[in-house]
Coordinates of C-alpha atoms and ligand atoms in Angstrom, one line a residue:
Chain A
M1 CA 15.6 18.0 22.4
T2 CA 17.9 18.9 19.5
A3 CA 21.4 17.7 18.7
P4 CA 24.0 20.3 19.7
Q5 CA 25.5 20.4 16.2
A6 CA 22.0 21.0 14.6
P7 CA 22.0 24.0 12.2
P8 CA 20.8 27.2 13.8
I9 CA 18.0 27.7 11.2
V10 CA 15.1 25.3 11.4
L11 CA 12.7 26.6 8.8
T12 CA 13.0 28.9 5.9
T13 CA 10.7 30.1 3.1
Q14 CA 12.2 31.7 0.0
A15 CA 10.1 34.0 -2.2
L16 CA 7.1 31.8 -1.2
V17 CA 4.0 32.2 -3.4
A18 CA 1.0 30.1 -2.4
G19 CA -2.8 30.1 -2.7
Y20 CA -5.8 28.0 -3.2
E21 CA -6.0 28.7 -6.9
R22 CA -3.1 29.2 -9.3
D23 CA -4.2 32.6 -10.6
L24 CA -5.0 33.9 -7.2
P25 CA -1.9 34.0 -5.0
I26 CA -2.7 34.8 -1.3
I27 CA 1.0 34.6 -0.2
R28 CA 2.9 36.8 -2.5
G29 CA 6.6 36.3 -2.0
I30 CA 7.5 35.7 1.7
D31 CA 11.0 35.2 2.9
L32 CA 11.1 33.9 6.4
S33 CA 13.7 32.2 8.7
V34 CA 12.9 30.6 12.0
M35 CA 15.9 30.2 14.3
R36 CA 16.3 27.1 16.4
G37 CA 14.7 27.5 19.8
E38 CA 13.0 30.8 19.1
F39 CA 9.4 31.8 19.7
L40 CA 8.1 33.7 16.6
T41 CA 4.7 35.1 16.4
V42 CA 3.0 35.9 13.1
L43 CA 0.5 38.8 13.3
G44 CA -1.7 40.6 10.9
P45 CA -5.3 41.7 10.2
N46 CA -8.1 39.3 9.2
G47 CA -7.6 37.9 5.7
A48 CA -3.9 38.9 5.6
G49 CA -2.9 35.3 4.8
K50 CA -1.6 34.1 8.1
S51 CA -3.4 30.8 8.0
T52 CA -2.6 30.4 4.3
L53 CA 1.1 30.9 5.0
V54 CA 1.3 28.2 7.8
K55 CA -1.0 25.9 5.8
A56 CA 1.4 26.1 2.9
I57 CA 4.3 25.4 5.2
A58 CA 2.4 22.3 6.5
G59 CA 1.6 21.1 3.0
L60 CA -2.1 21.9 2.9
V61 CA -2.2 24.7 0.4
P62 CA -0.6 24.5 -3.1
V63 CA 2.7 26.3 -3.5
H64 CA 3.1 28.2 -6.8
G65 CA 6.5 29.5 -6.4
G66 CA 9.6 29.7 -4.1
A67 CA 10.8 27.1 -1.7
I68 CA 10.3 25.8 1.8
R69 CA 13.2 24.2 3.7
L70 CA 13.0 22.3 6.9
D71 CA 16.3 21.5 8.7
G72 CA 18.1 22.2 5.4
Q73 CA 15.9 19.8 3.4
D74 CA 13.7 21.1 0.6
I75 CA 10.1 20.1 1.5
T76 CA 8.3 22.3 -1.0
A77 CA 6.8 19.4 -2.9
S78 CA 6.4 16.8 -0.1
P79 CA 2.9 15.8 0.9
A80 CA 1.7 16.8 4.4
H81 CA 2.0 13.3 5.9
T82 CA 5.7 13.2 5.2
R83 CA 6.4 16.7 6.6
V84 CA 5.4 15.6 10.1
R85 CA 7.9 12.7 9.8
Q86 CA 10.6 15.3 9.0
G87 CA 9.8 17.1 12.2
L88 CA 7.1 19.7 11.4
A89 CA 4.2 19.7 13.7
F90 CA 1.1 21.8 12.8
V91 CA -1.9 22.7 14.9
P92 CA -4.6 24.1 12.6
Q93 CA -6.9 27.0 13.5
T94 CA -10.1 24.9 13.5
E95 CA -10.9 21.2 13.6
N96 CA -7.5 20.4 15.1
I97 CA -8.5 17.2 16.9
F98 CA -10.5 14.1 15.9
T99 CA -13.7 14.6 17.9
T100 CA -15.2 11.1 17.2
L101 CA -12.0 9.5 18.6
S102 CA -11.0 9.2 22.2
I103 CA -8.2 11.3 23.7
Q104 CA -6.0 8.2 23.8
E105 CA -6.7 7.4 20.1
N106 CA -5.9 11.0 19.1
L107 CA -2.5 10.5 20.7
Q108 CA -2.0 7.0 19.3
L109 CA -2.6 8.2 15.8
A110 CA 0.2 10.7 16.1
A111 CA 2.5 8.2 17.8
A112 CA 2.0 5.8 14.9
I113 CA 5.0 7.3 13.1
L114 CA 7.4 6.6 16.1
P115 CA 9.2 3.3 16.4
K116 CA 6.8 0.7 18.0
D117 CA 8.8 0.4 21.2
K118 CA 8.8 4.2 21.8
R119 CA 5.1 4.9 21.4
Q120 CA 3.8 3.9 24.8
A121 CA 6.4 5.8 26.7
R122 CA 5.9 8.9 24.6
I123 CA 2.2 9.0 25.2
A124 CA 2.8 8.5 28.9
A125 CA 5.2 11.4 28.9
L126 CA 2.5 13.6 27.3
Y127 CA -0.1 12.6 29.9
D128 CA 2.5 13.7 32.5
M129 CA 2.8 17.0 30.8
F130 CA -1.0 17.5 30.4
P131 CA -2.6 15.9 33.5
D132 CA -6.0 17.2 32.4
L133 CA -6.0 14.7 29.5
S134 CA -4.8 11.7 31.6
A135 CA -7.8 11.7 33.9
R136 CA -10.1 10.0 31.4
P137 CA -8.1 8.9 28.3
R138 CA -11.0 6.9 26.9
R139 CA -13.2 10.0 26.7
R140 CA -14.3 11.1 23.3
A141 CA -12.3 14.2 22.3
G142 CA -15.5 15.9 21.2
Q143 CA -16.7 16.1 24.8
L144 CA -13.7 18.2 25.9
S145 CA -13.9 21.9 26.7
G146 CA -12.4 24.5 24.4
G147 CA -9.2 24.8 26.4
Q148 CA -8.8 21.1 26.8
R149 CA -9.3 20.6 23.1
Q150 CA -6.4 23.0 22.4
M151 CA -4.3 21.2 24.9
L152 CA -5.1 17.9 23.2
A153 CA -4.2 19.4 19.8
V154 CA -0.9 20.7 21.2
A155 CA -0.2 17.4 23.0
R156 CA -0.9 15.5 19.7
A157 CA 1.5 17.8 17.8
L158 CA 4.2 17.2 20.5
V159 CA 4.0 13.4 20.4
V160 CA 6.6 13.2 17.6
K161 CA 9.1 15.5 19.3
P162 CA 9.0 18.0 16.4
S163 CA 11.8 20.3 15.6
I164 CA 9.2 23.0 15.0
L165 CA 5.7 23.5 16.4
I166 CA 3.4 25.8 14.4
L167 CA 0.1 26.9 15.9
D168 CA -2.7 28.8 14.1
E169 CA -4.7 30.9 16.6
P170 CA -4.9 28.5 19.5
S171 CA -6.6 31.3 21.5
A172 CA -9.6 31.6 19.2
G173 CA -12.9 31.2 21.0
L174 CA -11.3 30.7 24.4
S175 CA -12.1 32.9 27.5
P176 CA -9.3 35.3 28.6
K177 CA -8.4 33.1 31.6
V178 CA -8.0 30.0 29.4
V179 CA -6.0 32.0 26.9
G180 CA -3.6 32.9 29.7
D181 CA -3.3 29.2 30.6
V182 CA -2.7 28.1 27.0
F183 CA -0.1 30.8 26.4
A184 CA 1.7 29.9 29.6
R185 CA 1.9 26.3 28.4
L186 CA 3.2 27.4 25.0
R187 CA 5.9 29.5 26.7
A188 CA 6.9 26.5 28.8
I189 CA 7.0 24.2 25.8
N190 CA 9.2 26.7 24.0
R191 CA 11.5 27.0 27.0
S192 CA 11.9 23.3 27.0
G193 CA 13.5 23.7 23.6
V194 CA 10.8 23.4 21.0
T195 CA 11.0 26.0 18.3
T196 CA 7.6 27.7 18.1
V197 CA 5.7 29.7 15.5
L198 CA 2.4 31.2 16.7
V199 CA -0.1 32.8 14.4
E200 CA -2.3 35.1 16.5
Q201 CA -5.0 37.8 16.5
N202 CA -4.6 38.3 20.2
V203 CA -1.7 40.8 19.7
K204 CA -1.0 41.7 23.3
A205 CA -1.0 38.1 24.5
A206 CA 1.2 37.0 21.6
L207 CA 3.7 39.8 22.0
G208 CA 3.9 38.8 25.7
V209 CA 5.2 35.3 25.0
A210 CA 7.0 35.6 21.7
G211 CA 10.6 36.7 21.2
R212 CA 10.2 38.0 17.7
A213 CA 7.2 39.1 15.7
L214 CA 6.3 39.4 12.1
V215 CA 3.4 41.3 10.7
L216 CA 1.7 40.1 7.5
V217 CA -0.4 42.4 5.4
E218 CA -2.0 41.3 2.1
G219 CA 0.3 38.3 1.7
R220 CA 3.5 40.1 2.4
V221 CA 5.7 40.8 5.4
A222 CA 5.0 44.4 6.4
H223 CA 7.0 44.5 9.6
E224 CA 9.4 42.4 11.5
G225 CA 11.2 42.9 14.8
P226 CA 11.7 42.0 18.4
A227 CA 8.3 41.3 20.1
A228 CA 9.2 43.7 23.0
T229 CA 9.4 46.8 20.8
L230 CA 7.0 46.0 18.0
G231 CA 4.0 47.0 20.0
D232 CA 5.5 50.5 20.4
D233 CA 5.8 51.0 16.6
P234 CA 3.1 53.7 15.7
V235 CA 2.6 52.2 12.2
V236 CA 1.9 48.8 13.6
A237 CA -0.3 50.1 16.4
E238 CA -2.3 52.0 13.7
L239 CA -2.6 48.8 11.7
Y240 CA -3.8 46.9 14.7
L241 CA -6.3 49.5 15.8
G242 CA -7.9 49.1 12.4
A243 CA -7.8 45.3 12.7
R244 CA -9.3 45.3 16.1
H245 CA -12.1 47.6 15.1
S246 CA -13.1 45.5 12.1
R247 CA -13.0 42.4 14.3
E248 CA -15.3 44.0 16.9
A249 CA -17.6 45.2 14.2
M250 CA -17.8 41.7 12.9
A251 CA -18.5 40.2 16.3
T252 CA -21.5 42.5 16.9
Chain B
M1 CA -47.6 -15.8 7.9
S2 CA -45.0 -18.5 7.8
P3 CA -42.0 -18.4 10.2
Q4 CA -39.9 -19.4 7.2
I5 CA -39.6 -15.8 6.2
L6 CA -37.4 -15.3 9.2
V7 CA -34.8 -17.7 7.8
D8 CA -35.1 -16.5 4.2
G9 CA -35.0 -12.8 5.3
L10 CA -31.9 -13.3 7.5
I11 CA -30.0 -15.1 4.8
S12 CA -30.6 -12.6 2.0
G13 CA -30.2 -9.8 4.6
A14 CA -26.8 -11.2 5.6
M15 CA -25.6 -10.8 2.0
I16 CA -27.1 -7.3 1.8
G17 CA -25.3 -6.5 5.0
L18 CA -21.9 -7.7 3.7
G19 CA -22.3 -5.6 0.6
A20 CA -23.5 -2.6 2.6
I21 CA -20.4 -2.6 4.7
G22 CA -18.4 -1.8 1.6
V23 CA -20.8 0.9 0.5
T24 CA -20.7 2.6 3.9
L25 CA -16.9 2.5 4.1
T26 CA -16.6 4.0 0.6
Y27 CA -19.2 6.6 1.4
S28 CA -17.7 7.7 4.7
I29 CA -13.9 7.5 3.8
L30 CA -13.8 8.3 0.0
R31 CA -16.9 10.4 0.3
F32 CA -18.9 9.3 -2.6
A33 CA -21.8 6.9 -3.3
N34 CA -20.1 4.2 -5.4
F35 CA -22.8 2.8 -7.7
A36 CA -20.2 0.3 -9.1
H37 CA -20.2 -1.5 -5.8
G38 CA -22.8 -4.0 -6.9
E39 CA -20.5 -5.0 -9.8
F40 CA -17.9 -6.2 -7.3
I41 CA -20.6 -8.6 -6.0
S42 CA -21.2 -10.0 -9.6
W43 CA -17.5 -10.1 -10.4
G44 CA -16.7 -11.8 -7.1
A45 CA -19.3 -14.5 -7.9
Y46 CA -17.9 -15.0 -11.5
F47 CA -14.3 -15.0 -10.4
A48 CA -15.1 -17.8 -8.0
F49 CA -17.2 -19.6 -10.7
A50 CA -14.2 -19.5 -13.1
V51 CA -11.7 -20.6 -10.5
S52 CA -13.8 -23.4 -9.0
G53 CA -14.7 -24.6 -12.5
L54 CA -11.0 -24.8 -13.4
L55 CA -10.1 -26.5 -10.1
G56 CA -12.9 -29.1 -10.6
Y57 CA -11.7 -29.7 -14.2
L58 CA -8.1 -30.2 -13.0
S59 CA -9.1 -32.5 -10.2
G60 CA -12.5 -34.2 -9.9
G61 CA -11.9 -34.8 -6.2
L62 CA -12.0 -31.1 -5.5
A63 CA -15.6 -31.0 -6.8
A64 CA -16.9 -33.8 -4.6
P65 CA -19.2 -32.4 -1.9
I66 CA -17.8 -31.7 1.6
G67 CA -20.0 -33.3 4.3
P68 CA -23.5 -31.9 4.3
F69 CA -22.7 -29.1 1.9
S70 CA -23.5 -29.0 -1.8
F71 CA -20.0 -28.0 -3.0
G72 CA -16.5 -29.4 -2.9
W73 CA -13.2 -27.9 -1.7
S74 CA -12.9 -26.2 -5.1
L75 CA -15.4 -23.5 -4.0
P76 CA -13.8 -22.4 -0.7
I77 CA -10.4 -22.3 -2.5
A78 CA -12.0 -20.3 -5.3
A79 CA -13.6 -18.0 -2.8
V80 CA -10.2 -17.0 -1.4
A81 CA -8.9 -16.4 -4.9
S82 CA -12.0 -14.5 -5.8
V83 CA -11.6 -12.1 -2.8
A84 CA -8.1 -11.4 -3.9
L85 CA -9.1 -10.9 -7.5
T86 CA -12.1 -8.7 -6.7
A87 CA -9.9 -6.6 -4.4
G88 CA -7.4 -6.3 -7.3
L89 CA -10.2 -5.3 -9.6
A90 CA -11.4 -2.5 -7.2
L91 CA -7.8 -1.2 -6.9
L92 CA -7.5 -1.2 -10.7
V93 CA -10.8 0.7 -11.1
D94 CA -9.6 3.2 -8.5
A95 CA -6.2 3.6 -10.2
V96 CA -7.6 4.3 -13.7
L97 CA -10.8 6.1 -12.8
F98 CA -11.4 7.4 -9.2
R99 CA -7.9 8.4 -8.2
P100 CA -7.3 10.7 -11.2
L101 CA -10.7 12.3 -10.5
R102 CA -10.0 12.7 -6.8
S103 CA -6.6 14.3 -7.4
R104 CA -8.4 17.0 -9.5
R105 CA -10.5 17.8 -6.4
G106 CA -13.6 17.9 -8.6
A107 CA -17.2 17.8 -7.4
V108 CA -18.5 14.6 -5.8
I109 CA -21.1 14.3 -8.5
I110 CA -18.3 13.6 -11.0
L111 CA -17.2 10.6 -8.9
V112 CA -20.7 9.4 -8.6
M113 CA -21.3 9.6 -12.4
A114 CA -18.0 7.9 -13.0
S115 CA -19.1 5.1 -10.8
F116 CA -22.3 4.7 -12.9
G117 CA -20.1 4.5 -16.0
A118 CA -17.8 1.9 -14.4
A119 CA -20.8 -0.1 -13.3
L120 CA -22.1 -0.2 -16.8
A121 CA -18.8 -1.2 -18.3
L122 CA -18.1 -3.9 -15.7
R123 CA -21.5 -5.4 -16.1
N124 CA -21.4 -5.5 -19.9
L125 CA -17.9 -7.0 -19.8
L126 CA -19.2 -9.7 -17.5
E127 CA -22.2 -10.4 -19.8
F128 CA -19.9 -10.5 -22.8
I129 CA -17.6 -13.1 -21.2
F130 CA -20.1 -15.3 -19.4
T131 CA -23.4 -14.5 -21.3
S132 CA -26.5 -13.6 -19.4
R133 CA -27.6 -17.2 -18.9
P134 CA -27.6 -18.1 -15.2
D135 CA -24.8 -20.3 -13.9
Y136 CA -24.4 -22.5 -10.8
Y137 CA -21.5 -23.5 -8.6
T138 CA -23.0 -26.9 -8.2
T139 CA -26.0 -28.8 -9.4
N140 CA -26.1 -31.0 -6.3
L141 CA -29.4 -30.8 -4.5
Q142 CA -29.6 -30.3 -0.8
I143 CA -32.2 -31.4 1.7
A144 CA -33.3 -28.6 4.0
M145 CA -33.0 -29.4 7.7
R146 CA -35.7 -28.7 10.2
L147 CA -34.8 -25.9 12.6
G148 CA -37.9 -26.2 14.7
G149 CA -40.8 -23.8 14.8
G150 CA -41.7 -24.7 11.3
M151 CA -38.4 -23.2 9.9
R152 CA -36.1 -25.0 7.5
A153 CA -32.7 -24.2 6.1
T154 CA -30.1 -26.0 4.0
P155 CA -26.6 -26.6 5.4
D156 CA -25.3 -24.1 2.7
Q157 CA -27.6 -21.4 4.0
L158 CA -26.6 -21.9 7.6
L159 CA -22.9 -21.8 6.6
C160 CA -23.5 -18.5 4.7
L161 CA -25.1 -17.0 7.8
G162 CA -22.3 -18.0 10.0
V163 CA -19.6 -16.8 7.6
A164 CA -21.4 -13.4 7.3
A165 CA -21.6 -13.0 11.0
V166 CA -17.9 -13.8 11.5
L167 CA -16.8 -11.5 8.7
A168 CA -19.0 -8.6 10.0
L169 CA -17.6 -9.0 13.5
A170 CA -14.0 -9.2 12.1
V171 CA -14.4 -5.9 10.2
H172 CA -15.9 -4.3 13.3
L173 CA -13.0 -5.3 15.4
L174 CA -10.5 -4.3 12.7
L175 CA -12.1 -0.8 12.7
T176 CA -12.3 -0.4 16.4
R177 CA -9.2 -2.2 17.7
T178 CA -6.4 -1.9 15.2
A179 CA -4.1 0.9 14.1
I180 CA -5.3 0.8 10.5
G181 CA -8.9 0.9 11.7
R182 CA -8.1 4.0 13.8
S183 CA -6.6 5.6 10.7
M184 CA -9.7 4.7 8.7
R185 CA -11.9 6.4 11.3
A186 CA -9.6 9.4 11.3
V187 CA -9.7 9.9 7.6
S188 CA -13.5 9.4 7.7
E189 CA -13.8 12.3 10.1
N190 CA -11.2 14.7 8.7
P191 CA -8.9 13.9 5.8
Q192 CA -6.9 17.1 6.1
L193 CA -6.1 16.6 9.8
S194 CA -5.2 13.0 9.0
G195 CA -2.5 14.2 6.7
I196 CA -1.2 16.5 9.3
V197 CA -0.9 13.8 11.9
G198 CA 1.1 11.7 9.5
I199 CA -1.5 9.2 8.1
D200 CA -0.8 8.3 4.5
I201 CA -4.3 8.6 3.0
R202 CA -3.4 6.4 0.0
S203 CA -2.9 3.4 2.2
V204 CA -6.2 4.0 3.9
V205 CA -7.9 4.3 0.6
R206 CA -6.4 1.0 -0.5
M207 CA -7.6 -0.7 2.6
V208 CA -11.2 0.6 2.0
W209 CA -11.2 -0.9 -1.5
I210 CA -9.7 -4.2 -0.4
L211 CA -12.2 -4.6 2.5
G212 CA -15.2 -3.4 0.5
A213 CA -14.5 -5.4 -2.6
G214 CA -13.5 -8.5 -0.6
L215 CA -16.7 -8.5 1.3
A216 CA -18.7 -7.9 -1.9
A217 CA -17.0 -10.9 -3.4
V218 CA -18.1 -13.0 -0.5
A219 CA -21.6 -11.7 -0.7
G220 CA -21.6 -12.5 -4.4
I221 CA -20.4 -16.1 -3.9
M222 CA -23.0 -16.7 -1.2
T223 CA -25.8 -15.3 -3.5
G224 CA -24.5 -17.5 -6.3
L225 CA -24.4 -20.5 -4.1
I226 CA -27.9 -20.0 -2.6
V227 CA -29.7 -18.5 -5.6
Q228 CA -27.8 -18.4 -8.9
I229 CA -25.0 -16.5 -10.7
R230 CA -26.1 -13.8 -13.2
P231 CA -24.4 -10.7 -14.5
E232 CA -27.2 -8.6 -13.0
M233 CA -27.1 -10.0 -9.6
G234 CA -25.1 -7.1 -8.2
L235 CA -27.3 -4.5 -9.9
D236 CA -30.4 -6.1 -8.3
L237 CA -28.7 -5.8 -4.9
L238 CA -27.7 -2.1 -5.4
L239 CA -30.8 -0.5 -4.0
P240 CA -30.9 -2.8 -0.9
L241 CA -27.2 -2.1 -0.3
F242 CA -27.7 1.6 -0.2
A243 CA -30.9 1.3 1.8
A244 CA -29.0 -0.7 4.4
A245 CA -25.9 1.6 4.4
I246 CA -28.1 4.6 5.0
L247 CA -30.5 2.9 7.4
G248 CA -27.5 1.7 9.4
G249 CA -25.9 5.2 9.5
I250 CA -23.1 6.0 7.1
G251 CA -19.8 4.9 8.5
S252 CA -21.2 2.3 10.9
V253 CA -20.2 -1.3 10.2
P254 CA -22.5 -2.9 12.8
G255 CA -25.2 -0.5 11.5
A256 CA -24.8 -1.7 7.9
M257 CA -24.9 -5.3 9.0
I258 CA -28.0 -5.0 11.2
A259 CA -29.7 -2.8 8.6
G260 CA -28.9 -5.4 6.0
L261 CA -30.8 -8.0 8.0
I262 CA -33.7 -5.6 8.5
V263 CA -33.9 -4.9 4.8
G264 CA -33.7 -8.7 4.1
L265 CA -36.4 -9.4 6.6
A266 CA -38.6 -6.6 5.2
E267 CA -38.2 -8.0 1.7
A268 CA -39.1 -11.6 2.8
L269 CA -42.1 -10.3 4.7
T270 CA -43.3 -8.3 1.7
V271 CA -42.9 -11.2 -0.7
Q272 CA -45.0 -13.3 1.6
V273 CA -47.7 -10.7 2.2
F274 CA -47.9 -8.9 -1.1
G275 CA -46.2 -11.2 -3.6
A276 CA -42.8 -11.4 -5.2
E277 CA -43.3 -8.5 -7.6
W278 CA -43.2 -6.1 -4.6
R279 CA -39.8 -7.2 -3.4
A280 CA -37.9 -4.5 -5.4
A281 CA -40.0 -1.7 -3.9
V282 CA -39.1 -2.6 -0.3
A283 CA -35.6 -1.1 -0.4
F284 CA -36.8 2.0 -2.1
V285 CA -39.5 2.6 0.5
I286 CA -37.0 2.1 3.3
L287 CA -34.5 4.4 1.6
V288 CA -37.0 7.2 1.2
A289 CA -38.5 6.7 4.7
I290 CA -35.1 6.9 6.4
L291 CA -34.0 9.9 4.4
L292 CA -37.1 11.8 5.4
L293 CA -37.4 10.7 9.0
R294 CA -33.9 10.1 10.2
P295 CA -31.2 10.9 7.6
Q296 CA -28.4 10.0 10.0
G297 CA -29.6 6.4 10.1
L298 CA -30.3 4.2 13.1
F299 CA -26.7 4.2 14.4
G300 CA -25.4 7.5 12.9
R301 CA -25.0 10.8 14.7
P302 CA -26.7 13.9 13.4
E303 CA -24.3 16.2 11.6
Ligands
LIG1 N1 -10.1 27.5 1.5 C1 -10.0 28.7 0.9 N2 -10.2 28.8 -0.4 C2 -10.1 29.9 -1.1 N3 -9.7 31.1 -0.5 C3 -9.5 31.1 0.8 C4 -9.6 29.9 1.6 N4 -9.3 30.1 2.9 C5 -9.0 31.4 2.9 N5 -9.1 32.0 1.7 C6 -8.8 33.4 1.3 O1 -7.4 33.7 1.6 C7 -7.2 34.9 2.1 C8 -6.4 34.8 3.3 O2 -7.1 34.0 4.3 P1 -6.4 33.5 5.6 O3 -7.3 32.5 6.2 O4 -5.0 33.0 5.3 O5 -6.3 34.8 6.5 P2 -5.9 34.9 8.0 O6 -4.8 36.0 8.0 O7 -5.6 33.6 8.6 O8 -7.2 35.6 8.6 P3 -7.9 35.3 10.1 O9 -7.2 36.2 11.0 O10 -9.3 35.7 9.8 O11 -7.7 33.8 10.4 C9 -8.6 35.5 2.4 O12 -8.9 36.4 1.3 C10 -9.5 34.3 2.3 O13 -10.7 34.7 1.7
LIG2 MG1 -6.4 32.4 10.0

């Protein structure tokens, strides 16, 4: 999917400061590098700033300091719609498909930035990859089940053959079985060569598929390491116990 | 009750419908009620008036009536120019007023108030240039044709109905069958996601202004042709436009057109039954009734 001579780092942020209002930074100086082909998961308690970080990278939250580079190019100031042309695909946490449009139209919208003669074939390739979606392409996306919606959102993001795929909590609101399906798909997509960044609350599942993990707390990177060993870290476990308790408390 | 109200209602309803399409697109895609939309109707009528007057002055042949119609080739040519000029005017108003306000991400009410101000300024400018005395594209009289069933219509009126139907269908097809229409529907549902999938929102916004103002210009020219040209003609249509846009369901082009016809028919019926002084109340009653009973409109989906 990527040229052999492509640089080994896909995405970096340098001392990134970002937030919804200028005097209230949510992301407070984050240095991050994503290596080509890797599967990175971003963890952290509720309100840590995980969504804000990836939204800033996608161009949806104002950046107040630092820089974002994609494939060596500075994209800090570019609007969201040009970042996807440069190879950055983002699947937001909520409202990540157009529910009033059909499945086919959702994919056509994404394909619009490809050369005209490539669009049809690329959409067909995605239907092959996601047979669930190809059964009734004229169906309104709003009628899909939770798992199918996530699949459509991922398929939509992959239409442009991105150099990096960033997903914000694709497991939210899905049953454990469907979460398993979704994560298996993400792992397969990553193995096919797509660099993947996955923001997750579902720590166990995320550490199961990711190669490297990063823990965000209050807008800063608190921990970073191989996914396989991060779960054993007592400090991290402690942090997550707390996070899980608060989540359960909120759910009840 | 005379069957003639059917003809009168459909004709004025067609003009309301064309204007309401612009209102519904602005409301659903730019997300504010544009009270300056009526002024695009008036400006469209006067742009065509100025251009057709100039053409007629340059060449008397262009002013000679075409077939059964009351106007010469100068008017259709002027209409095309007026659509372009009115679209340009809308883009200009957006560039100097609405776009700077949008980029500050201010409250919607600020945009709405700004549109009030723009309406006032545009209307006063028109009155300053052309005075408030009514104008006409042509002074030729037309004989109404019998349509059967006791109904009559002039060739001009029938032409306007036909043009309105074709334009409404064209906009509907543009929205449902083309790439730009798909992008417009996407931005209408979710602007943020639209950016993420690579849609340049600015080009969609431009398209909304061009379509809305272009259709408003056509509605203004038709009103000018069938009734008369006055600086307040757009203002008088404003309430019917909003009644039709909301009755049809915000964002629905066929809804706006059909609701425009309903408002037009209701007005004609009211004039017949209660008298002309009640006409202005019709749109208001429809607006209040729909907001209370079915706020999503006839063809809209509940939120
Ligand atoms: N649209 C917004 N405007 C202003 N503040 C916001 C907005 N969205 C989030 N915040 C604030 O930013 C902080 C970080 O929120 P963010 O959504 O990034 O957290 P998160 O780590 O993704 O949490 P979660 O696990 O609940 O998704 C929170 O304090 C939140 O209140
Ligand atoms: Mg989040």
